[in-house]
Coordinates of N, CA and C in Angstrom, one line a residue:
M2 N -6.3 -0.7 -16.3 CA -5.1 -0.3 -17.0 C -4.0 -0.3 -16.0
K3 N -2.8 -0.7 -16.5 CA -1.6 -0.7 -15.7 C -0.5 0.0 -16.3
S4 N 0.4 0.6 -15.5 CA 1.6 1.2 -16.0 C 2.8 0.5 -15.3
Y5 N 3.9 0.3 -16.1 CA 5.1 -0.4 -15.6 C 6.0 0.6 -15.1
I6 N 6.3 0.6 -13.8 CA 7.2 1.6 -13.1 C 8.4 0.8 -12.5
V7 N 9.5 1.0 -13.1 CA 10.8 0.4 -12.7 C 10.7 -1.1 -12.7
S8 N 10.0 -1.8 -11.8 CA 9.9 -3.2 -11.8 C 8.5 -3.7 -11.4
T9 N 7.6 -2.8 -11.4 CA 6.3 -3.1 -10.9 C 5.2 -2.6 -11.8
D10 N 4.1 -3.4 -12.0 CA 2.9 -3.0 -12.7 C 2.0 -2.3 -11.7
V11 N 1.8 -1.0 -11.9 CA 0.9 -0.2 -11.0 C -0.3 0.2 -11.7
A12 N -1.4 0.1 -11.0 CA -2.7 0.4 -11.6 C -2.8 1.9 -11.9
V13 N -3.4 2.2 -13.1 CA -3.7 3.6 -13.4 C -5.1 3.8 -13.0
T14 N -5.4 4.5 -11.9 CA -6.7 4.5 -11.3 C -6.9 5.7 -10.5
S15 N -8.0 5.7 -9.7 CA -8.3 6.8 -8.7 C -8.7 6.1 -7.4
C16 N -8.8 6.9 -6.4 CA -9.3 6.3 -5.1 C -10.7 5.7 -5.2
Q17 N -11.6 6.4 -5.9 CA -12.9 6.0 -6.1 C -13.0 4.7 -6.9
Q18 N -12.2 4.6 -8.0 CA -12.2 3.4 -8.7 C -11.7 2.2 -7.9
A19 N -10.6 2.5 -7.1 CA -10.1 1.4 -6.3 C -11.1 1.0 -5.2
L20 N -11.9 1.9 -4.7 CA -12.9 1.6 -3.7 C -14.0 0.7 -4.4
D21 N -14.4 1.1 -5.6 CA -15.4 0.3 -6.3 C -15.0 -1.1 -6.5
S22 N -13.7 -1.3 -6.9 CA -13.1 -2.7 -7.1 C -13.1 -3.4 -5.8
I23 N -12.7 -2.8 -4.7 CA -12.6 -3.4 -3.4 C -14.0 -3.9 -2.9
L24 N -14.9 -3.0 -3.1 CA -16.3 -3.4 -2.7 C -16.8 -4.6 -3.4
L25 N -16.6 -4.6 -4.7 CA -17.1 -5.7 -5.6 C -16.4 -7.0 -5.1
M26 N -15.1 -6.9 -4.9 CA -14.4 -8.1 -4.4 C -14.9 -8.7 -3.1
C27 N -15.1 -7.7 -2.2 CA -15.7 -8.1 -0.9 C -17.0 -8.8 -1.0
Q28 N -17.9 -8.1 -1.7 CA -19.3 -8.6 -1.9 C -19.4 -9.9 -2.6
T29 N -18.4 -10.2 -3.5 CA -18.5 -11.5 -4.2 C -17.5 -12.5 -3.6
G30 N -16.9 -12.2 -2.5 CA -16.2 -13.2 -1.7 C -14.9 -13.6 -2.4
Q31 N -14.2 -12.6 -3.1 CA -13.0 -12.9 -3.8 C -11.8 -12.9 -2.9
K32 N -10.9 -13.9 -3.0 CA -9.7 -13.9 -2.2 C -8.6 -13.1 -2.9
G33 N -7.6 -12.8 -2.2 CA -6.4 -12.1 -2.8 C -6.0 -10.9 -1.9
Y34 N -5.2 -10.1 -2.5 CA -4.6 -9.0 -1.7 C -4.4 -7.7 -2.6
V35 N -4.4 -6.6 -1.9 CA -4.2 -5.3 -2.6 C -3.0 -4.7 -1.9
C36 N -2.1 -4.1 -2.8 CA -0.9 -3.5 -2.3 C -0.9 -2.0 -2.6
L37 N -0.3 -1.3 -1.7 CA -0.1 0.2 -1.9 C 1.4 0.5 -2.2
A38 N 1.7 0.8 -3.4 CA 3.1 0.9 -3.8 C 3.7 2.3 -3.7
N39 N 4.9 2.3 -3.2 CA 5.7 3.5 -3.2 C 7.1 3.2 -3.7
V40 N 8.0 4.2 -3.6 CA 9.4 4.0 -4.0 C 10.0 2.7 -3.4
H41 N 9.8 2.6 -2.1 CA 10.4 1.5 -1.3 C 9.9 0.2 -1.9
M42 N 8.6 0.0 -2.1 CA 8.1 -1.2 -2.6 C 8.6 -1.5 -4.0
C43 N 8.7 -0.5 -4.9 CA 9.2 -0.7 -6.3 C 10.6 -1.2 -6.3
M44 N 11.4 -0.6 -5.4 CA 12.8 -1.0 -5.3 C 13.0 -2.4 -4.7
E45 N 12.2 -2.7 -3.8 CA 12.2 -4.1 -3.2 C 11.9 -5.1 -4.3
A46 N 11.0 -4.8 -5.2 CA 10.6 -5.6 -6.3 C 11.8 -5.7 -7.3
H47 N 12.4 -4.6 -7.5 CA 13.6 -4.5 -8.4 C 14.7 -5.4 -7.9
D48 N 14.9 -5.4 -6.6 CA 16.0 -6.2 -6.0 C 15.7 -7.6 -5.8
D49 N 14.4 -8.0 -5.7 CA 14.0 -9.3 -5.4 C 13.0 -9.9 -6.4
P50 N 13.4 -10.7 -7.3 CA 12.4 -11.3 -8.3 C 11.2 -12.0 -7.7
E51 N 11.4 -12.6 -6.6 CA 10.3 -13.3 -5.9 C 9.3 -12.4 -5.4
F52 N 9.8 -11.2 -4.8 CA 8.9 -10.2 -4.4 C 8.1 -9.6 -5.6
A53 N 8.9 -9.3 -6.7 CA 8.2 -8.8 -7.9 C 7.1 -9.7 -8.4
L54 N 7.3 -11.0 -8.3 CA 6.3 -12.0 -8.7 C 5.1 -11.9 -7.8
L55 N 5.4 -11.7 -6.5 CA 4.3 -11.6 -5.5 C 3.4 -10.4 -5.8
L56 N 4.0 -9.3 -6.2 CA 3.2 -8.1 -6.6 C 2.4 -8.3 -7.8
R57 N 3.0 -9.0 -8.8 CA 2.3 -9.3 -10.0 C 1.0 -10.2 -9.8
Q58 N 1.0 -10.9 -8.7 CA -0.1 -11.8 -8.4 C -1.1 -11.1 -7.5
A59 N -0.9 -9.8 -7.2 CA -1.9 -9.1 -6.4 C -3.1 -8.7 -7.2
R60 N -4.2 -8.6 -6.5 CA -5.4 -8.1 -7.2 C -5.3 -6.7 -7.7
L61 N -4.7 -5.9 -6.9 CA -4.4 -4.5 -7.3 C -3.1 -4.0 -6.7
V62 N -2.4 -3.3 -7.4 CA -1.2 -2.5 -6.9 C -1.5 -1.1 -7.2
L63 N -1.7 -0.3 -6.1 CA -2.2 1.1 -6.2 C -1.0 2.1 -6.0
P64 N -1.0 3.2 -6.7 CA 0.0 4.2 -6.6 C -0.1 5.1 -5.4
D65 N 0.5 4.6 -4.3 CA 0.5 5.3 -3.0 C 1.5 6.5 -3.0
G66 N 2.7 6.3 -3.5 CA 3.7 7.3 -3.5 C 3.5 8.3 -4.6
R67 N 3.8 9.6 -4.3 CA 3.7 10.7 -5.2 C 4.6 10.5 -6.4
P68 N 5.9 10.0 -6.2 CA 6.8 9.8 -7.4 C 6.2 8.8 -8.4
L69 N 5.4 7.8 -7.9 CA 4.8 6.9 -8.9 C 3.8 7.6 -9.7
L70 N 3.0 8.5 -9.1 CA 2.0 9.2 -9.9 C 2.7 10.1 -10.9
W71 N 3.8 10.8 -10.5 CA 4.5 11.6 -11.5 C 5.0 10.8 -12.7
M72 N 5.5 9.6 -12.4 CA 6.0 8.7 -13.4 C 4.9 8.3 -14.4
Q73 N 3.7 8.0 -13.8 CA 2.6 7.6 -14.6 C 2.2 8.7 -15.6
R74 N 2.2 10.0 -15.0 CA 1.8 11.1 -15.9 C 2.9 11.3 -17.0
L75 N 4.2 11.2 -16.6 CA 5.2 11.4 -17.6 C 5.3 10.2 -18.7
L76 N 4.7 9.1 -18.3 CA 4.6 8.0 -19.3 C 3.4 8.0 -20.1
G77 N 2.6 9.1 -20.0 CA 1.5 9.3 -20.9 C 0.1 9.0 -20.3
Y78 N 0.1 8.7 -19.0 CA -1.2 8.4 -18.4 C -1.7 9.7 -17.7
S79 N -2.3 10.5 -18.5 CA -2.7 11.9 -18.0 C -3.8 11.9 -17.0
K80 N -4.6 10.8 -16.9 CA -5.7 10.8 -16.0 C -5.4 10.0 -14.7
A81 N -4.1 9.7 -14.5 CA -3.7 8.9 -13.3 C -3.9 9.7 -12.1
K82 N -4.2 9.1 -11.0 CA -4.4 9.7 -9.7 C -3.7 9.0 -8.6
Q83 N -3.2 9.7 -7.6 CA -2.6 9.1 -6.5 C -3.6 8.5 -5.6
V84 N -3.3 7.3 -5.0 CA -4.2 6.7 -4.0 C -3.4 6.5 -2.7
R85 N -3.4 7.5 -1.8 CA -2.6 7.5 -0.6 C -3.2 6.5 0.4
G86 N -2.2 5.8 1.0 CA -2.6 4.7 1.9 C -3.5 5.1 3.0
Q87 N -3.2 6.3 3.6 CA -4.1 6.7 4.8 C -5.4 7.1 4.3
D88 N -5.5 7.8 3.1 CA -6.8 8.2 2.6 C -7.7 6.9 2.2
L89 N -7.0 5.9 1.6 CA -7.7 4.7 1.2 C -8.2 4.0 2.5
F90 N -7.3 3.9 3.5 CA -7.7 3.2 4.7 C -9.0 3.8 5.3
L91 N -9.1 5.1 5.5 CA -10.3 5.7 6.0 C -11.5 5.5 5.1
A92 N -11.2 5.7 3.8 CA -12.3 5.5 2.9 C -12.9 4.1 2.8
V93 N -12.0 3.1 3.0 CA -12.4 1.7 3.1 C -13.2 1.5 4.3
C94 N -12.9 2.1 5.4 CA -13.7 1.9 6.7 C -15.0 2.5 6.5
E95 N -15.1 3.7 5.8 CA -16.4 4.3 5.6 C -17.2 3.4 4.6
L96 N -16.6 2.9 3.6 CA -17.3 2.0 2.7 C -17.8 0.7 3.4
A97 N -17.0 0.2 4.3 CA -17.4 -1.0 5.0 C -18.6 -0.7 5.9
Q98 N -18.5 0.4 6.5 CA -19.7 0.8 7.4 C -20.9 0.9 6.6
A99 N -20.9 1.5 5.4 CA -22.1 1.8 4.6 C -22.6 0.5 4.0
N100 N -21.8 -0.5 3.9 CA -22.2 -1.8 3.2 C -22.2 -3.0 4.1
G101 N -22.0 -2.8 5.4 CA -22.1 -3.9 6.4 C -21.0 -4.9 6.2
I102 N -19.8 -4.5 5.7 CA -18.7 -5.5 5.5 C -18.0 -5.7 6.8
R103 N -17.8 -7.0 7.1 CA -17.1 -7.4 8.3 C -15.6 -7.2 8.2
V104 N -15.0 -6.4 9.0 CA -13.6 -5.9 8.9 C -12.7 -6.5 10.0
G105 N -11.5 -6.9 9.6 CA -10.5 -7.3 10.6 C -9.2 -6.5 10.5
I106 N -8.5 -6.4 11.5 CA -7.2 -5.7 11.5 C -6.1 -6.6 12.0
Y107 N -5.0 -6.8 11.2 CA -3.9 -7.6 11.6 C -2.7 -6.8 11.6
G108 N -2.2 -6.3 12.7 CA -1.0 -5.5 12.7 C -1.0 -4.5 13.9
G109 N -0.1 -3.6 13.9 CA 0.0 -2.7 15.0 C 1.2 -3.1 15.9
Q110 N 1.8 -2.0 16.5 CA 3.1 -2.3 17.2 C 2.8 -3.1 18.5
N111 N 1.6 -2.9 19.1 CA 1.2 -3.7 20.3 C -0.3 -3.5 20.5
S112 N -0.8 -4.2 21.5 CA -2.2 -4.2 21.8 C -2.7 -2.8 22.2
V113 N -1.8 -2.0 22.8 CA -2.2 -0.6 23.2 C -2.5 0.2 21.9
V114 N -1.6 0.2 21.0 CA -1.7 0.9 19.7 C -3.0 0.4 19.0
L115 N -3.2 -0.9 19.0 CA -4.3 -1.5 18.3 C -5.6 -1.0 19.0
Q116 N -5.7 -0.9 20.3 CA -6.9 -0.4 21.0 C -7.1 1.0 20.7
S117 N -6.0 1.8 20.6 CA -6.1 3.2 20.2 C -6.7 3.4 18.8
L118 N -6.3 2.5 17.9 CA -6.8 2.5 16.5 C -8.3 2.1 16.5
T119 N -8.6 1.1 17.3 CA -10.0 0.7 17.4 C -10.9 1.8 17.9
D120 N -10.5 2.5 18.9 CA -11.2 3.6 19.5 C -11.4 4.8 18.5
T121 N -10.3 5.1 17.7 CA -10.4 6.1 16.7 C -11.3 5.8 15.6
L122 N -11.3 4.5 15.1 CA -12.1 4.1 14.0 C -13.6 4.1 14.4
L123 N -13.9 3.5 15.6 CA -15.3 3.4 16.0 C -15.9 4.7 16.5
N124 N -15.0 5.6 16.9 CA -15.5 7.0 17.2 C -15.9 7.7 15.9
R125 N -15.1 7.4 14.8 CA -15.4 8.0 13.5 C -16.4 7.3 12.7
Y126 N -16.5 6.0 12.8 CA -17.4 5.1 12.1 C -18.1 4.2 13.1
P127 N -19.1 4.7 13.8 CA -19.7 4.0 14.9 C -20.4 2.7 14.5
R128 N -20.8 2.6 13.2 CA -21.5 1.4 12.8 C -20.6 0.4 12.0
L129 N -19.3 0.7 12.1 CA -18.3 -0.2 11.5 C -18.3 -1.5 12.2
R130 N -18.4 -2.6 11.4 CA -18.4 -4.0 11.9 C -16.9 -4.4 12.0
L131 N -16.2 -4.0 13.0 CA -14.8 -4.3 13.3 C -14.8 -5.6 14.2
V132 N -14.8 -6.7 13.5 CA -15.1 -8.0 14.2 C -13.8 -8.7 14.7
Y133 N -12.6 -8.3 14.2 CA -11.4 -9.0 14.5 C -10.2 -8.0 14.6
R134 N -9.4 -8.2 15.6 CA -8.2 -7.3 15.8 C -7.1 -8.2 16.4
Y135 N -5.9 -8.1 15.9 CA -4.8 -8.8 16.4 C -3.5 -8.1 16.1
A136 N -2.7 -7.8 17.2 CA -1.4 -7.2 17.0 C -0.3 -8.4 17.2
P137 N 0.2 -8.9 16.1 CA 1.2 -10.0 16.3 C 2.5 -9.6 16.9
P138 N 3.1 -10.5 17.6 CA 4.4 -10.2 18.2 C 5.5 -10.0 17.2
F139 N 6.6 -9.4 17.6 CA 7.7 -9.2 16.6 C 8.6 -10.4 16.6
R140 N 8.0 -11.5 16.2 CA 8.7 -12.8 16.0 C 7.8 -13.7 15.2
P141 N 8.3 -14.7 14.6 CA 7.4 -15.7 13.9 C 6.4 -16.3 14.9
L142 N 5.2 -16.4 14.4 CA 4.1 -17.1 15.3 C 4.4 -18.6 15.4
T143 N 4.0 -19.1 16.5 CA 4.1 -20.5 16.7 C 3.0 -21.2 15.9
A144 N 3.1 -22.5 15.8 CA 2.0 -23.2 15.0 C 0.7 -23.0 15.7
E145 N 0.7 -23.0 17.0 CA -0.6 -22.9 17.7 C -1.2 -21.5 17.5
E146 N -0.3 -20.5 17.5 CA -0.7 -19.1 17.3 C -1.3 -18.9 15.9
E147 N -0.6 -19.5 14.9 CA -1.0 -19.5 13.5 C -2.4 -20.1 13.4
Q148 N -2.6 -21.2 14.0 CA -3.9 -21.9 14.0 C -5.0 -21.1 14.6
K149 N -4.7 -20.4 15.7 CA -5.7 -19.5 16.3 C -6.1 -18.4 15.5
V150 N -5.1 -17.7 14.8 CA -5.3 -16.6 13.9 C -6.3 -17.1 12.8
A151 N -6.0 -18.2 12.2 CA -6.8 -18.7 11.1 C -8.2 -19.0 11.6
A152 N -8.3 -19.7 12.7 CA -9.6 -20.1 13.2 C -10.4 -18.9 13.6
D153 N -9.8 -17.9 14.2 CA -10.6 -16.7 14.6 C -11.1 -15.9 13.3
I154 N -10.2 -15.7 12.3 CA -10.6 -15.0 11.1 C -11.8 -15.7 10.4
Q155 N -11.6 -17.0 10.3 CA -12.7 -17.8 9.6 C -14.0 -17.9 10.4
R156 N -13.8 -18.1 11.7 CA -15.0 -18.2 12.6 C -15.8 -16.9 12.6
L157 N -15.1 -15.7 12.6 CA -15.8 -14.4 12.6 C -16.2 -14.0 11.2
D158 N -15.9 -14.8 10.2 CA -16.3 -14.6 8.8 C -15.8 -13.2 8.3
V159 N -14.6 -12.9 8.5 CA -14.0 -11.6 8.1 C -14.0 -11.5 6.6
Q160 N -14.5 -10.4 6.1 CA -14.6 -10.2 4.6 C -13.4 -9.4 4.1
L161 N -13.0 -8.5 4.9 CA -11.9 -7.5 4.6 C -10.9 -7.4 5.7
L162 N -9.7 -7.8 5.4 CA -8.6 -7.8 6.5 C -7.6 -6.8 6.1
L163 N -7.4 -5.8 7.0 CA -6.4 -4.7 6.8 C -5.2 -5.1 7.6
V164 N -4.1 -5.2 6.8 CA -2.8 -5.8 7.3 C -1.8 -4.7 7.4
G165 N -1.3 -4.4 8.6 CA -0.3 -3.3 8.8 C 1.0 -3.9 9.5
L166 N 1.8 -4.5 8.6 CA 3.1 -5.0 9.1 C 4.3 -4.3 8.5
G167 N 4.1 -3.4 7.5 CA 5.2 -2.8 6.9 C 5.7 -3.6 5.7
C168 N 6.2 -2.9 4.7 CA 6.7 -3.5 3.5 C 8.2 -4.0 3.7
P169 N 8.5 -5.2 3.2 CA 7.8 -6.1 2.4 C 7.1 -7.2 3.2
K170 N 7.2 -7.1 4.5 CA 6.7 -8.2 5.4 C 5.2 -8.4 5.2
Q171 N 4.4 -7.3 5.1 CA 3.0 -7.5 5.0 C 2.5 -8.1 3.7
E172 N 3.2 -7.7 2.6 CA 2.9 -8.3 1.3 C 3.2 -9.8 1.3
K173 N 4.3 -10.2 1.8 CA 4.7 -11.6 1.9 C 3.7 -12.4 2.8
W174 N 3.3 -11.8 3.9 CA 2.3 -12.4 4.8 C 1.0 -12.6 4.0
M175 N 0.5 -11.5 3.3 CA -0.8 -11.6 2.6 C -0.7 -12.7 1.6
A176 N 0.3 -12.8 0.8 CA 0.5 -13.8 -0.3 C 0.4 -15.2 0.3
S177 N 1.0 -15.4 1.5 CA 1.1 -16.7 2.0 C -0.2 -17.1 2.9
H178 N -1.1 -16.1 3.1 CA -2.2 -16.4 3.9 C -3.6 -16.2 3.1
Q179 N -3.5 -16.3 1.9 CA -4.7 -16.2 1.1 C -5.8 -17.2 1.4
Y180 N -5.3 -18.3 1.9 CA -6.2 -19.4 2.3 C -7.2 -19.0 3.4
L181 N -6.9 -17.9 4.1 CA -7.8 -17.5 5.2 C -9.2 -17.0 4.7
G182 N -9.2 -16.5 3.5 CA -10.5 -16.2 2.9 C -10.8 -14.8 2.6
P183 N -10.6 -13.8 3.5 CA -11.0 -12.4 3.2 C -10.0 -11.8 2.2
L184 N -10.6 -10.7 1.5 CA -9.7 -9.9 0.7 C -8.8 -9.1 1.7
M185 N -7.5 -8.9 1.4 CA -6.6 -8.3 2.3 C -6.0 -7.0 1.6
I186 N -5.8 -6.0 2.4 CA -5.2 -4.8 2.0 C -4.0 -4.5 2.9
G187 N -2.8 -4.3 2.3 CA -1.6 -3.9 3.0 C -1.6 -2.4 3.3
I188 N -1.9 -2.0 4.5 CA -2.1 -0.6 4.8 C -0.8 0.1 5.4
G189 N 0.2 -0.7 5.8 CA 1.5 -0.2 6.2 C 1.4 0.8 7.3
A190 N 2.1 1.9 7.1 CA 2.2 3.0 8.2 C 0.9 3.8 8.3
A191 N -0.1 3.5 7.4 CA -1.4 4.3 7.6 C -2.0 4.0 8.9
L192 N -1.8 2.8 9.5 CA -2.3 2.5 10.8 C -1.8 3.5 11.9
D193 N -0.5 3.8 11.8 CA 0.1 4.7 12.8 C -0.3 6.1 12.5
F194 N -0.5 6.5 11.3 CA -1.0 7.9 11.0 C -2.4 8.1 11.5
V195 N -3.2 7.1 11.4 CA -4.6 7.3 11.8 C -4.7 7.4 13.3
T196 N -3.9 6.7 14.0 CA -3.9 6.8 15.5 C -3.2 8.0 16.0
G197 N -2.4 8.6 15.2 CA -1.6 9.8 15.6 C -0.3 9.4 16.3
S198 N 0.1 8.1 16.3 CA 1.4 7.7 16.9 C 2.5 8.2 15.9
K199 N 2.2 8.4 14.7 CA 3.1 9.1 13.7 C 2.4 10.2 13.1
L200 N 3.1 11.3 12.8 CA 2.4 12.5 12.2 C 2.5 12.5 10.7
S201 N 1.3 12.8 10.1 CA 1.3 12.9 8.6 C 2.0 14.2 8.2
A202 N 2.6 14.2 7.0 CA 3.1 15.4 6.5 C 2.0 16.4 6.1
P203 N 2.3 17.7 6.2 CA 1.3 18.7 5.8 C 0.9 18.4 4.3
R204 N -0.3 18.8 3.9 CA -0.8 18.5 2.6 C 0.1 19.1 1.5
W205 N 0.7 20.3 1.8 CA 1.5 21.0 0.8 C 2.7 20.1 0.5
M206 N 3.3 19.5 1.6 CA 4.4 18.7 1.4 C 4.1 17.4 0.6
Q207 N 2.9 16.9 0.9 CA 2.4 15.7 0.1 C 2.3 16.1 -1.4
K208 N 1.7 17.2 -1.7 CA 1.5 17.7 -3.0 C 2.8 17.8 -3.8
F209 N 3.9 18.2 -3.2 CA 5.1 18.4 -3.9 C 6.1 17.2 -3.7
G210 N 5.5 16.1 -3.3 CA 6.3 14.9 -3.2 C 7.4 14.9 -2.1
L211 N 7.1 15.7 -1.0 CA 8.1 15.8 0.1 C 7.7 15.1 1.3
E212 N 6.8 14.2 1.2 CA 6.3 13.4 2.4 C 7.5 12.6 2.9
W213 N 8.3 12.1 2.0 CA 9.5 11.3 2.4 C 10.4 12.1 3.3
L214 N 10.6 13.4 3.0 CA 11.4 14.2 3.8 C 10.9 14.5 5.2
Y215 N 9.6 14.7 5.2 CA 8.9 14.9 6.5 C 9.0 13.6 7.4
R216 N 8.8 12.5 6.8 CA 8.9 11.2 7.5 C 10.4 11.0 8.0
F217 N 11.3 11.4 7.2 CA 12.7 11.3 7.5 C 13.0 12.1 8.8
S218 N 12.4 13.3 8.8 CA 12.7 14.2 9.9 C 12.1 13.7 11.2
Q219 N 11.1 12.8 11.1 CA 10.5 12.2 12.3 C 11.2 11.0 12.7
E220 N 11.8 10.2 11.8 CA 12.5 8.9 12.1 C 13.8 8.8 11.3
P221 N 14.7 9.7 11.5 CA 15.9 9.7 10.7 C 16.8 8.4 10.9
R222 N 16.9 7.9 12.1 CA 17.7 6.7 12.3 C 17.2 5.5 11.6
R223 N 15.8 5.4 11.6 CA 15.2 4.2 11.0 C 15.2 4.3 9.5
L224 N 15.0 5.5 8.9 CA 14.8 5.6 7.5 C 16.0 6.0 6.7
F225 N 17.1 6.4 7.4 CA 18.3 6.9 6.6 C 18.8 5.9 5.6
W226 N 19.1 4.7 6.0 CA 19.7 3.7 5.1 C 18.7 3.2 4.0
R227 N 17.4 3.2 4.4 CA 16.4 2.8 3.3 C 16.4 3.9 2.2
Y228 N 16.4 5.1 2.6 CA 16.3 6.2 1.6 C 17.6 6.3 0.8
I229 N 18.7 6.1 1.5 CA 20.0 6.1 0.8 C 20.1 5.0 -0.2
K230 N 19.6 3.8 0.1 CA 19.7 2.6 -0.7 C 18.7 2.7 -1.9
H231 N 17.5 3.2 -1.7 CA 16.4 3.1 -2.7 C 16.2 4.4 -3.5
N232 N 16.1 5.6 -2.8 CA 15.7 6.8 -3.6 C 16.6 7.2 -4.7
P233 N 17.9 7.2 -4.6 CA 18.8 7.6 -5.7 C 18.6 6.6 -6.9
R234 N 18.6 5.3 -6.6 CA 18.5 4.3 -7.7 C 17.1 4.4 -8.4
F235 N 16.0 4.7 -7.6 CA 14.7 4.8 -8.2 C 14.7 6.0 -9.2
L236 N 15.3 7.1 -8.7 CA 15.4 8.3 -9.5 C 16.1 8.0 -10.9
L237 N 17.3 7.4 -10.8 CA 18.0 7.1 -12.0 C 17.3 6.1 -12.9
L238 N 16.7 5.1 -12.4 CA 16.0 4.1 -13.2 C 14.7 4.7 -13.8
G239 N 14.1 5.6 -13.0 CA 12.9 6.3 -13.5 C 13.2 7.2 -14.6
I240 N 14.2 8.0 -14.5 CA 14.6 8.9 -15.5 C 15.0 8.1 -16.8
G241 N 15.7 7.0 -16.6 CA 16.0 6.2 -17.8 C 14.8 5.7 -18.5
Q242 N 13.8 5.2 -17.7 CA 12.6 4.7 -18.3 C 11.8 5.8 -19.0
I243 N 11.7 7.0 -18.5 CA 11.0 8.1 -19.1 C 11.7 8.5 -20.4
V244 N 13.0 8.7 -20.3 CA 13.8 9.1 -21.5 C 13.6 8.1 -22.6
S245 N 13.6 6.8 -22.3 CA 13.4 5.7 -23.3 C 12.0 5.8 -23.9
F246 N 11.0 6.1 -23.1 CA 9.6 6.2 -23.5 C 9.5 7.4 -24.5
W247 N 10.1 8.5 -24.1 CA 10.0 9.7 -25.0 C 10.7 9.5 -26.3
W248 N 11.9 8.9 -26.2 CA 12.7 8.6 -27.4 C 11.9 7.7 -28.4
Q249 N 11.3 6.7 -27.9 CA 10.5 5.8 -28.7 C 9.4 6.6 -29.4
N250 N 8.7 7.5 -28.6 CA 7.6 8.2 -29.2 C 8.1 9.2 -30.3
L251 N 9.3 9.8 -30.1 CA 9.9 10.7 -31.1 C 10.2 9.9 -32.4
R252 N 10.7 8.7 -32.2 CA 11.0 7.9 -33.4 C 9.8 7.5 -34.2
K253 N 8.7 7.3 -33.5 CA 7.4 6.9 -34.1 C 6.9 8.0 -35.0
K254 N 7.0 9.2 -34.5 CA 6.4 10.3 -35.3 C 6.9 10.5 -36.7
P255 N 8.2 10.4 -37.0 CA 8.6 10.5 -38.4 C 8.1 9.3 -39.2
E256 N 8.1 8.1 -38.6 CA 7.6 6.9 -39.3 C 6.1 7.1 -39.6
Q257 N 5.3 7.7 -38.7 CA 3.9 7.9 -39.0 C 3.7 8.9 -40.1
G258 N 4.6 9.8 -40.3 CA 4.5 10.9 -41.3 C 4.9 10.4 -42.7
E259 N 5.6 9.3 -42.7 CA 6.1 8.9 -44.0 C 5.0 8.3 -44.9

């Protein structure tokens, strides 16, 4: 089941249901990619029709951001659950360990951060088959580098590739690299939260939808213009969509009673 939020079809699901789907896709060798949607991603899709099409072609678009969950509930999906990127990332690693799935990671600020992530994951999941890791440079890869990435992923028979490049770069990368073979999940900043290079908001702030404020307090210069550009417009568009939904429901009730 999907809900339409601003410009994006977002799955009405739970973390466990998402994990079940991911496991099935990995075990049956299905290609494609999974996206974790938040306000930023929805507004990128609203502003860019090509990016919106890319999201529609994803295997799953999961409600990572708390505002998306609230919108799903207000649009009548009472059983909707949030699927936080960091929680899904760790749950997927646990799932991969339990089922012997070969995992790769493509992303990270540099090789030092990637090694820290590797150490953290293998300490937590000692039987995790983490067979591939690569932190790409902050520039387009050369043809030779692209060929090596493809050759390594295919040679190591990666089944699940976790991609941490940030939105919308990682979604565009996944869409253009489906030929590599593994199922891909765009994990974004979850990579940094797991290593501790960025701090997660306290649970109470997450519950009240204030994670964006906590992140802004950590990186104000980087996030200021993104939040100014996207958050107010998402709020206005979301309110408009909810009011329209409620108004249509109110109009249906008299018709049903006639």
